[in-house]
Every structure is written in C-alpha cells, then in structure tokens.
Coordinates of N, CA and C in Angstrom, one line a residue:
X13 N -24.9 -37.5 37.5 CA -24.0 -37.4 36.4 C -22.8 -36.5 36.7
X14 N -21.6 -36.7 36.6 CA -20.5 -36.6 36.6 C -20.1 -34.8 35.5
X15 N -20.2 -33.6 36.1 CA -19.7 -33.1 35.5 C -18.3 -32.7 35.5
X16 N -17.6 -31.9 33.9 CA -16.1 -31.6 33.7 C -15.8 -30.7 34.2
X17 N -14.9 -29.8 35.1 CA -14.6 -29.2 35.5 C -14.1 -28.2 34.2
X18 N -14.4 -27.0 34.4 CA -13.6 -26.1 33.2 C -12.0 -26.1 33.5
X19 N -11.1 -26.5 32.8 CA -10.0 -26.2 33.2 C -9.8 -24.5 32.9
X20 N -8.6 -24.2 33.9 CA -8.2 -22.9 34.0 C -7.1 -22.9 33.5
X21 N -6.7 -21.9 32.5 CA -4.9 -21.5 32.3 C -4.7 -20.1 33.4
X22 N -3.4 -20.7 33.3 CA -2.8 -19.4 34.2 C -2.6 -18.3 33.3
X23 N -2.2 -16.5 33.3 CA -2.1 -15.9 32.5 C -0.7 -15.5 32.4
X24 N -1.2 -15.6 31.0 CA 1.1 -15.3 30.9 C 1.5 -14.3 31.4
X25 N 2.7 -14.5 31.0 CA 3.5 -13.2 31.5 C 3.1 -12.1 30.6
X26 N 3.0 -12.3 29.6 CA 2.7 -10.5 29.0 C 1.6 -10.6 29.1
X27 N 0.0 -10.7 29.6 CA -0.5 -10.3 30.1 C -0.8 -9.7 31.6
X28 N 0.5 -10.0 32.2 CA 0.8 -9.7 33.5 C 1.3 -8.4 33.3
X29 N 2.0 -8.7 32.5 CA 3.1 -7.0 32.5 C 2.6 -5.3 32.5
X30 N 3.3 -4.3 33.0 CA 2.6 -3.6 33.5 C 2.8 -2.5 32.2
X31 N 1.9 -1.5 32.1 CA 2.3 -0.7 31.2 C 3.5 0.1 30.8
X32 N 4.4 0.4 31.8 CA 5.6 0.6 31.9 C 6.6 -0.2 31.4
X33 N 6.2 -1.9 31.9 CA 7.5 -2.6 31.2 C 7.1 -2.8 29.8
X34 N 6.0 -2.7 29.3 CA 5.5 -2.7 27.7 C 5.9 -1.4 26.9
X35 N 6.1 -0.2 27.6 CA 6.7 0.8 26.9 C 8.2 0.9 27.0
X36 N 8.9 0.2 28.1 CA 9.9 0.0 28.1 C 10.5 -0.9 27.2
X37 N 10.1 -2.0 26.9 CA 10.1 -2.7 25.7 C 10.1 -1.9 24.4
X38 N 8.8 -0.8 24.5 CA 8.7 -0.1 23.1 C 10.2 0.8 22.5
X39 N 10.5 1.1 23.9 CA 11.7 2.1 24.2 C 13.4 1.1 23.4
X40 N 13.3 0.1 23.6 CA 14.1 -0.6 23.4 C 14.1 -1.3 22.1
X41 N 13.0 -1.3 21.2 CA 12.9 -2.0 19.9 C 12.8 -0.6 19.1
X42 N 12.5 0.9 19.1 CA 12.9 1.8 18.6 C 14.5 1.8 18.3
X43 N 15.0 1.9 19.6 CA 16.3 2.1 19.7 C 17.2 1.2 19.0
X44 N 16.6 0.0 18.6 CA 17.2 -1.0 17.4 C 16.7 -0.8 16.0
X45 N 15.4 -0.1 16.1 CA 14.9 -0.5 14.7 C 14.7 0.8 14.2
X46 N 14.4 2.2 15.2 CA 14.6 3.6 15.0 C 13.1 3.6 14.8
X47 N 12.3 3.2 14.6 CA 10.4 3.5 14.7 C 9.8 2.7 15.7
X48 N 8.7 3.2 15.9 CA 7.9 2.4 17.2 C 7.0 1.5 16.1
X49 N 7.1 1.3 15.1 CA 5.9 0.2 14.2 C 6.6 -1.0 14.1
X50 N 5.9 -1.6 15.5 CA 6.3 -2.7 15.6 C 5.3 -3.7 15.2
X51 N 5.9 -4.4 14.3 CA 5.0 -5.6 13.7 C 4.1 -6.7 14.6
X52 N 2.5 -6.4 14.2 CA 1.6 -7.4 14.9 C 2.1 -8.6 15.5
X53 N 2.7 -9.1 14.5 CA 3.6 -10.8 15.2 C 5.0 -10.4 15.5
X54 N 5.4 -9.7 16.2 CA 6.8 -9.5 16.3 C 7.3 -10.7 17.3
X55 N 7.7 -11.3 16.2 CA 8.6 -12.4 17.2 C 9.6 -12.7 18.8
X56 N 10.2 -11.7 18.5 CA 11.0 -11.3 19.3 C 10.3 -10.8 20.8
X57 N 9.1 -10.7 20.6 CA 7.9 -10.0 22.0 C 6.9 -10.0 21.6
X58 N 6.0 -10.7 21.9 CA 4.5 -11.4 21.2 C 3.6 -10.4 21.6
X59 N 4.0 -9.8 22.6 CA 2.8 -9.1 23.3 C 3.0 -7.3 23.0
X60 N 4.4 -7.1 22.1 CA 4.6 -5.6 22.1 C 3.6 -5.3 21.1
X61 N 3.9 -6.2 19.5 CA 3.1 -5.5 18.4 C 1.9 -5.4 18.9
X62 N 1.0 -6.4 19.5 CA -0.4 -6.1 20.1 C -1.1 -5.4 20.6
X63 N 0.0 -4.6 21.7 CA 0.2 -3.4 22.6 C 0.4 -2.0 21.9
X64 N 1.0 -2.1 20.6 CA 1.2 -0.7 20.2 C -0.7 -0.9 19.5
X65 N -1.0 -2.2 18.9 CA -2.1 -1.6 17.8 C -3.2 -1.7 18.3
X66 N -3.1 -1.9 19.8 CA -4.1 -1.4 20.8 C -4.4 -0.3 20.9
X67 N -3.0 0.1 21.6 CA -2.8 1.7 21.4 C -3.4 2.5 20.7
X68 N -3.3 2.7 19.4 CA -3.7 2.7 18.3 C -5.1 3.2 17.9
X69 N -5.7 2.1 18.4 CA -7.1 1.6 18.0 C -8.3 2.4 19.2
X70 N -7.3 2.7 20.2 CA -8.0 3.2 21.3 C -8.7 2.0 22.3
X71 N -8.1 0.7 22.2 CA -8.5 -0.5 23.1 C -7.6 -0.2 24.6
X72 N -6.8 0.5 24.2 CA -6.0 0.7 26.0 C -5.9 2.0 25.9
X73 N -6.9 2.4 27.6 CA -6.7 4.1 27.7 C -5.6 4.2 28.2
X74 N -4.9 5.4 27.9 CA -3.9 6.1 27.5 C -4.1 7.1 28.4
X75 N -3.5 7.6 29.5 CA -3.3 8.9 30.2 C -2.5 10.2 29.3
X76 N -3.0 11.2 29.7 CA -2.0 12.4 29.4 C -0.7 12.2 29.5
X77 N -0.5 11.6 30.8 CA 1.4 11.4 30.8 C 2.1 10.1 29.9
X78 N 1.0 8.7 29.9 CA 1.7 8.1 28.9 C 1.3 9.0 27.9
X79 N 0.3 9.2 27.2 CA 0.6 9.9 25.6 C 1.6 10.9 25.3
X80 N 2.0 11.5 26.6 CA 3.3 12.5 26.3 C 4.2 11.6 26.2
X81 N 4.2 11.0 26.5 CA 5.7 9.9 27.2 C 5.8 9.3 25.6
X82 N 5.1 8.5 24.9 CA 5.2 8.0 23.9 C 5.4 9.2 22.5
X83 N 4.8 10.1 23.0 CA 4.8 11.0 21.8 C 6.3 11.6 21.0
X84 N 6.9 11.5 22.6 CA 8.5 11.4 22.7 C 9.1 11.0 21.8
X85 N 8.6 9.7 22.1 CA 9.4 8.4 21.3 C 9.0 8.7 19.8
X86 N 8.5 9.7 19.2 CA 7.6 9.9 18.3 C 6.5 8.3 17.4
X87 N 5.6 8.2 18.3 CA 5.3 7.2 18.0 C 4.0 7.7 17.0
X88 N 3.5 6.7 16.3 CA 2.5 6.9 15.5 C 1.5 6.6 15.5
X89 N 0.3 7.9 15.6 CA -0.6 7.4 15.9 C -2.3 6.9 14.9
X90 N -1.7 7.0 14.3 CA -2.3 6.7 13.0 C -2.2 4.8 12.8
X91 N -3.4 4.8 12.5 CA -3.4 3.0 12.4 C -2.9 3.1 10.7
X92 N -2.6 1.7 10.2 CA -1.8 1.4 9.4 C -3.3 1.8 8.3
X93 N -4.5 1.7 8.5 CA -5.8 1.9 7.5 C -6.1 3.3 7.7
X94 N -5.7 3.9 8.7 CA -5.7 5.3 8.5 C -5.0 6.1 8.0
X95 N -3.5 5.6 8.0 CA -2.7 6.0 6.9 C -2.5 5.9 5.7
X96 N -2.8 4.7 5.2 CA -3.5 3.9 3.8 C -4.2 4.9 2.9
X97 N -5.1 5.7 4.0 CA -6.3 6.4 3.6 C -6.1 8.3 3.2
X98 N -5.3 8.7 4.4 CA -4.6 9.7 3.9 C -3.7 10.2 3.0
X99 N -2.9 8.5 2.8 CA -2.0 9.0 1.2 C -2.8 8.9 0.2
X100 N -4.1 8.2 0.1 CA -4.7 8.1 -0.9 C -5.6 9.1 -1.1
X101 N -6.1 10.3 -0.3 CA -6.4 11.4 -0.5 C -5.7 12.1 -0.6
X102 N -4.5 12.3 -0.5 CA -2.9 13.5 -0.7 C -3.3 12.8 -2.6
X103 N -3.2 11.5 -3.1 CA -2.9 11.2 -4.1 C -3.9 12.0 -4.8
X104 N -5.2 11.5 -4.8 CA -6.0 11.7 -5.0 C -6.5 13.2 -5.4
X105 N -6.4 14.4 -4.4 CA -6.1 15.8 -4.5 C -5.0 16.0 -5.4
X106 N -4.1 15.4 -5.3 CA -3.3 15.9 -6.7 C -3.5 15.4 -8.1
X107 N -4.4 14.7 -8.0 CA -4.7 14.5 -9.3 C -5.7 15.1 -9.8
X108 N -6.6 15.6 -9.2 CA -8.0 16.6 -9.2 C -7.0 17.6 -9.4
X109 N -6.3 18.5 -9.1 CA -5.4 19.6 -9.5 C -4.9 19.5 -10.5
X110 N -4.2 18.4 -11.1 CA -3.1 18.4 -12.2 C -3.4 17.4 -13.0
X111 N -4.8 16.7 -13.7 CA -5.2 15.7 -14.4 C -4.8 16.3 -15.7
X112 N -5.0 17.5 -15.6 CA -5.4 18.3 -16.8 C -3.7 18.8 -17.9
X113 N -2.6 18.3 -17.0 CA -1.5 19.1 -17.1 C -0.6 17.9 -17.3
X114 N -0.9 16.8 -16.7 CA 0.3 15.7 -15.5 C 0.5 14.9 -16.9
X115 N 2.3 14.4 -17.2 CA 3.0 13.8 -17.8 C 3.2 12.4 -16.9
X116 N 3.9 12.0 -17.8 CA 4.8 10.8 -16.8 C 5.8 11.2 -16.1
X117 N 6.6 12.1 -17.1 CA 8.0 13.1 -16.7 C 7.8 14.0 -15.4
X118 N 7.0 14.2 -15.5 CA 6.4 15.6 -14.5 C 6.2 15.0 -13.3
X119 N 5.3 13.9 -13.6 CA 4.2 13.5 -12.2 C 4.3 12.3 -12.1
X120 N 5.7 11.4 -11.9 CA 5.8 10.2 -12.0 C 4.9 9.3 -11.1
X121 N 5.6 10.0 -9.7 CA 4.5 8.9 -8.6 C 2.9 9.2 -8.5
X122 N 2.4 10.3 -9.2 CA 1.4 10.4 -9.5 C 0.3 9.7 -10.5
X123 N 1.6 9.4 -11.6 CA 1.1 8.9 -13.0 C 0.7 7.0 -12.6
X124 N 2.0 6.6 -11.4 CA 1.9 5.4 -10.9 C 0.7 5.3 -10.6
X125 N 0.2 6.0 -9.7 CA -1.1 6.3 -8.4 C -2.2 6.0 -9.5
X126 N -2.3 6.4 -10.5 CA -3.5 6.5 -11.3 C -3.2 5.2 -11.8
X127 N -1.8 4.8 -12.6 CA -2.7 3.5 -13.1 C -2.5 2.3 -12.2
X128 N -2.7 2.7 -11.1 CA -3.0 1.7 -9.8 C -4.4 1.4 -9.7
X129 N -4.9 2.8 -9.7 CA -6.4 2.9 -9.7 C -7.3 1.5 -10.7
X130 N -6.7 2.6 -12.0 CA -7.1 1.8 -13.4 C -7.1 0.2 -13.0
X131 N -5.9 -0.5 -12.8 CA -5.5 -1.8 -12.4 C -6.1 -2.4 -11.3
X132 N -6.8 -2.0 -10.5 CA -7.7 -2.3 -9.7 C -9.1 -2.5 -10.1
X133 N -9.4 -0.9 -10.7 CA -10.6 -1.3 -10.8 C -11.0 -2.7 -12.1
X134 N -9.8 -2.5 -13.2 CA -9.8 -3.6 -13.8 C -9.8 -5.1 -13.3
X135 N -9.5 -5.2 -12.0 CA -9.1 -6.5 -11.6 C -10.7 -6.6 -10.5
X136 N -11.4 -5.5 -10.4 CA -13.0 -5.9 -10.0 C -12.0 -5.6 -7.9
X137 N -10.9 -4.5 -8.0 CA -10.8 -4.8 -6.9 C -10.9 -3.6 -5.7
X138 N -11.3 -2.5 -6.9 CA -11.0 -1.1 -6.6 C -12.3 -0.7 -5.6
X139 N -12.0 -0.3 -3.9 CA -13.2 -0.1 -3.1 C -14.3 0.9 -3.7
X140 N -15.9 0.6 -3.2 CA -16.7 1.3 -4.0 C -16.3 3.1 -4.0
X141 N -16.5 3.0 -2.5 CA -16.1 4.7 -1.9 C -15.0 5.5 -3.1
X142 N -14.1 4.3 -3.0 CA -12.9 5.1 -3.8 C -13.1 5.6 -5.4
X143 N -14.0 4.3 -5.9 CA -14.5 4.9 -7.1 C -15.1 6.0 -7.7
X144 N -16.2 6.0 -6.7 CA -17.0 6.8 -6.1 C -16.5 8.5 -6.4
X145 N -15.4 8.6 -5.3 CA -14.5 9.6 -5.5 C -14.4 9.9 -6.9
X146 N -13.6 8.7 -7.6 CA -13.0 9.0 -8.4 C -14.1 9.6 -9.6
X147 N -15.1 8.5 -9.8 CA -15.8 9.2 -10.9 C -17.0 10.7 -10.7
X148 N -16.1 11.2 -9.5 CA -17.3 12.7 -9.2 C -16.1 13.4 -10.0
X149 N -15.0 13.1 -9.8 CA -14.4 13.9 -10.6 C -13.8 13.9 -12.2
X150 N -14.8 12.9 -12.6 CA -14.1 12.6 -13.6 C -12.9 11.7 -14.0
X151 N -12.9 11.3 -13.3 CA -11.8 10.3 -13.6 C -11.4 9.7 -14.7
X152 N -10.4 9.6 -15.5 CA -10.3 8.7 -17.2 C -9.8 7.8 -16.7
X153 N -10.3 7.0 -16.7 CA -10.5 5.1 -16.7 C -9.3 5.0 -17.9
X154 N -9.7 5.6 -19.7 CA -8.8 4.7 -20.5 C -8.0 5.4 -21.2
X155 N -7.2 6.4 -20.8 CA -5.9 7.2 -21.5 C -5.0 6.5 -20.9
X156 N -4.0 6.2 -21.4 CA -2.6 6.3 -20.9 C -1.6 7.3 -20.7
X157 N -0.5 8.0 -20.0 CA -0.1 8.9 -20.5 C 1.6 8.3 -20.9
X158 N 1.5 8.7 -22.3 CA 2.8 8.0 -22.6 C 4.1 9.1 -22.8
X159 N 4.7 9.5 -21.6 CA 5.8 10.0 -21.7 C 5.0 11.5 -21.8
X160 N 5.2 12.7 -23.1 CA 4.9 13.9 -23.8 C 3.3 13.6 -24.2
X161 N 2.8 12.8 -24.7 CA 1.7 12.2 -24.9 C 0.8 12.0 -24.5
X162 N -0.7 11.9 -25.0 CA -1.8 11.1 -24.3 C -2.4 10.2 -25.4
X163 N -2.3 9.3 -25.4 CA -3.4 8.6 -26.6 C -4.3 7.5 -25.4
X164 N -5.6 7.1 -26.3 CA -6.9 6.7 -25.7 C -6.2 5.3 -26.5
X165 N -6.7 4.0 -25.7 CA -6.9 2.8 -26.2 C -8.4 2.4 -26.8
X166 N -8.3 2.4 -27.8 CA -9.7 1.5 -28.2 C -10.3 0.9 -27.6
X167 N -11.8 0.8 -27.2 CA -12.4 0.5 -26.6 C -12.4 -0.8 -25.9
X168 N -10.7 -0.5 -24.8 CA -11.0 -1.3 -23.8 C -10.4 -2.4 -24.1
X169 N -9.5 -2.2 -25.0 CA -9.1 -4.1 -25.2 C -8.3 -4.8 -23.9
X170 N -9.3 -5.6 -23.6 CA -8.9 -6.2 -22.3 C -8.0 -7.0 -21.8
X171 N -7.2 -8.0 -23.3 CA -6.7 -9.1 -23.4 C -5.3 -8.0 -22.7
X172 N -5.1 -6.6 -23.7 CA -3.8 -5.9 -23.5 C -3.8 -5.2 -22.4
X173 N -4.8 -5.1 -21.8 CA -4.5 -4.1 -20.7 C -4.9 -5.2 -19.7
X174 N -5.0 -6.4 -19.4 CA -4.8 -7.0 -18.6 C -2.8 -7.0 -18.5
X175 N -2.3 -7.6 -19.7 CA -0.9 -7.5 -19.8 C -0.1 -6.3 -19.4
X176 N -0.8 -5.2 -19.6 CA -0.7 -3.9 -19.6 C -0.3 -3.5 -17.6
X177 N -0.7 -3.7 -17.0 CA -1.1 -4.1 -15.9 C -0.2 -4.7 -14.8
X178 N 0.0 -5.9 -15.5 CA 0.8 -7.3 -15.4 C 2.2 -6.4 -15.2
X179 N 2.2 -5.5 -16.4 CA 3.4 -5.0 -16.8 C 3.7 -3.5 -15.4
X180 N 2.8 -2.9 -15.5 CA 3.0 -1.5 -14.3 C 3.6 -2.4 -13.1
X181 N 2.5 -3.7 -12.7 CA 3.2 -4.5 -11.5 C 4.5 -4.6 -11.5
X182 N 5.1 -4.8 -12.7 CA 6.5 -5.3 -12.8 C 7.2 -4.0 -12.3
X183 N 7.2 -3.0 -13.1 CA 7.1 -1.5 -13.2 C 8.0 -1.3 -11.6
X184 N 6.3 -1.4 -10.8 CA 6.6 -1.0 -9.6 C 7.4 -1.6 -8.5
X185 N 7.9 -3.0 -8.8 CA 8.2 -3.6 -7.9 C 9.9 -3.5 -8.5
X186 N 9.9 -3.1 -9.7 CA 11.7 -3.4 -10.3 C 12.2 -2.1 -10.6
X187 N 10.9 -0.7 -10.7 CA 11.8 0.4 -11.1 C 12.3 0.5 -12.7
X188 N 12.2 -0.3 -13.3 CA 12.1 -0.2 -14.9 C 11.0 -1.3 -15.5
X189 N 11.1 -1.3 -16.8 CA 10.2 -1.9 -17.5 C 10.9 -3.3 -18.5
X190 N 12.0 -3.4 -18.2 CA 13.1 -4.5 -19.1 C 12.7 -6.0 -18.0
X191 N 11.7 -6.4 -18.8 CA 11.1 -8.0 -18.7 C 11.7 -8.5 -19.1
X192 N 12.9 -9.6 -18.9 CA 13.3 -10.8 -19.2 C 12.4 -11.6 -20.3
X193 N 13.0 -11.9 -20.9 CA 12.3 -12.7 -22.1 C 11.6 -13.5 -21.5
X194 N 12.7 -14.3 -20.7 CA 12.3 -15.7 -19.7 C 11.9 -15.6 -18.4
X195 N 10.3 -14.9 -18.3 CA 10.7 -14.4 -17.1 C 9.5 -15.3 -16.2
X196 N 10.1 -15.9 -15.4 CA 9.5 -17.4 -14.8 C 8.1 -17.1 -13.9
X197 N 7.9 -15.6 -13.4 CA 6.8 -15.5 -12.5 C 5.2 -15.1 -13.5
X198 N 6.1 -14.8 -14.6 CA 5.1 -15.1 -15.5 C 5.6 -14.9 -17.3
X199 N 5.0 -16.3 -18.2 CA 6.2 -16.3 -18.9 C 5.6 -15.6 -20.3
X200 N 4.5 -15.4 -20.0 CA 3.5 -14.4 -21.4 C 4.3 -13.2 -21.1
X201 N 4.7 -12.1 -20.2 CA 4.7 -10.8 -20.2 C 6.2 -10.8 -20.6
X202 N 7.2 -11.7 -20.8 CA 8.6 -10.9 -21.5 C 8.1 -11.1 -22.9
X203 N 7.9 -12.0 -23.5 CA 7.0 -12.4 -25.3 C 6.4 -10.6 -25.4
X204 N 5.6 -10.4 -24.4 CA 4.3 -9.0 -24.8 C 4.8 -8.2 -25.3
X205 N 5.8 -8.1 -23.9 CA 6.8 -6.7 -24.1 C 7.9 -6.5 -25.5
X206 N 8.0 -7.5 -26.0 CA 9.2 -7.7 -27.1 C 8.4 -7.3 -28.4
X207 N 7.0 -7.8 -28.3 CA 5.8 -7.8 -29.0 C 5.8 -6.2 -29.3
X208 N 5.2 -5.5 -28.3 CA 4.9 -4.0 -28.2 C 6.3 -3.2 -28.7
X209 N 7.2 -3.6 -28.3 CA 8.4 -2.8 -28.7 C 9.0 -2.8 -30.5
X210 N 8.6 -4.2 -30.7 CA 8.6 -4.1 -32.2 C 7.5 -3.5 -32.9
X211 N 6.3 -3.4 -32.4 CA 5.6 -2.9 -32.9 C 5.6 -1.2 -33.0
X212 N 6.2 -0.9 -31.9 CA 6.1 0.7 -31.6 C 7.3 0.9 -33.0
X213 N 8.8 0.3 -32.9 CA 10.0 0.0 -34.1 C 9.2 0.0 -35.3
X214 N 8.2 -0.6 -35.4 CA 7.7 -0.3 -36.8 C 6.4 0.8 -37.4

C-alpha cells in the first residue's frame, strides 16, 4: 500500500529573521507610532506584534543586552492582562480609602470605576476574584452617588438599572449623558432618559 508523503512548507521569512532585524523593525514602528505596542495583527509586519507579546510573555529569552537595548526604546513590559490588573487595584485601593467620602464631583473617574463594577456584576459578568475583593471590603452593590448626594434604589429594580447601565455605557463612550431621543443603537434609552428627567422636573 501506497503511502502519502507528508508535505513540507518552507519557513517564512519572519521566521527566518534574526532578533536584531525584529528589533530593528521594533525601532522603526516606535518611531512612527511613538510606543513599542504593537498590535498582535499588525498588518504592516505579521511577525513584529507576535514578537513583542512573546517578549512579553517570557516565550523568547531575552539577554541582558537585548533587555537593555529595548528598555531604551522604553518598551513595556507588562502584558496587556497585567496591566488590566494593576489599574484595577490602583482603582480598587482608592476606593477602599475614599468610599466613605467620594462624590461624583470629587472622584469622577473613580465614581465611573465603581459603577463599572456594579454593571458587570449586574450583567453576571464581574470575575469571581474581583468580587471577591470587592465584597471583603464592603462594597455597595446599590447606592448611587448622585452628584452632592447618595440615595439607595429600592430593592434592586432591575428593569431600571439595567437602563441605568445602558445609560453609564453611553456616559463613557460620549463624555455626557444627552441621549438622542432617536437614538438608533438603542431606541428604549433616549424615551428613558426624557422619562427620568421629567420625572426628577416634577
């Protein structure tokens, strides 16, 4: 019986390439882009993003001279989930310090951070660890802080603080809270907001 030969590929060229011309590469997409975080699929050179989050990850050893050499370049060595993880303990520690004190006014990107939390864990999305954290310290799950204010929502109405939510998303991605009436990516939350506003007016 007749067997298949395994076919062979040849190996590319960025597999060929030596560590020098991949840092030289690195050297050259800073110098356009001003950071060394170069995107996993970076189109432009298939094999750089790969190479840095190798780097990275500790999959290519690294000499003393290249890590000085890159360090130069101020590159970063923090993976993108290790960083993720540090701002969310920087967040996290300040909110264990200043729960007790924190406005909107005062502690804007802070006040965000929390109802991030909230909006997560409401959406069943918030990691265990994190909660974890959160509720050794106490964490309030259902205050809002409105402005000078704190008031509690009754027990959790879910219909509004799903909308509630809907609404911070907007928040954070637009920098204000003025929802279009007609607002096409979703068409319940400009009606909500017109809702709440007359309601607060009366």
């Amino acid at each position: 019986m007749a067997t298949c030969a395994r076919k062979s590929y040849p190996e590319t060229r960025i597999s060929q390439r030596s560590w020098d011309e991949r840092f030289q590469a690195l050297v050259n997409y800073k110098e356009k882009h001003g950071d060394c975080n170069v995107p996993i699929r970076y189109s432009l050179d298939t094999g750089l993003g790969l190479f840095v989050s190798k780097i990275k990850n500790g999959n290519i050893e690294v000499t003393v001279d290249q890590r000085a050499r890159l360090s130069a370049l101020d590159f970063e060595w923090e993976t993108g989930a290790q960083k993720r993880e540090r701002m969310w303990m920087v967040m996290f520690v300040q909110y264990r310090d200043n729960c007790n004190t924190m406005t909107w006014k005062t502690h804007r990107k802070l006040y965000g951070w929390v109802t991030h939390q909230r909006s997560l864990k409401f959406k069943g999305r918030l990691m265990t660890d994190r909660e974890q954290k959160l509720n050794s310290i106490g964490f309030d799950w259902e205050t809002i802080l409105n402005n000078n204010t704190n008031f509690v929502m009754p027990g959790f109405d879910k219909q509004w603080l799903a909308m509630y939510y809907i609404l911070v998303d907007f928040y954070n991605e637009n920098d204000h809270a003025m929802v279009p009436y007609f607002y096409e990516r979703n068409k319940s939350l400009g009606p909500w907001v017109r809702t709440q506003r007359d309601k607060f007016k009366n």
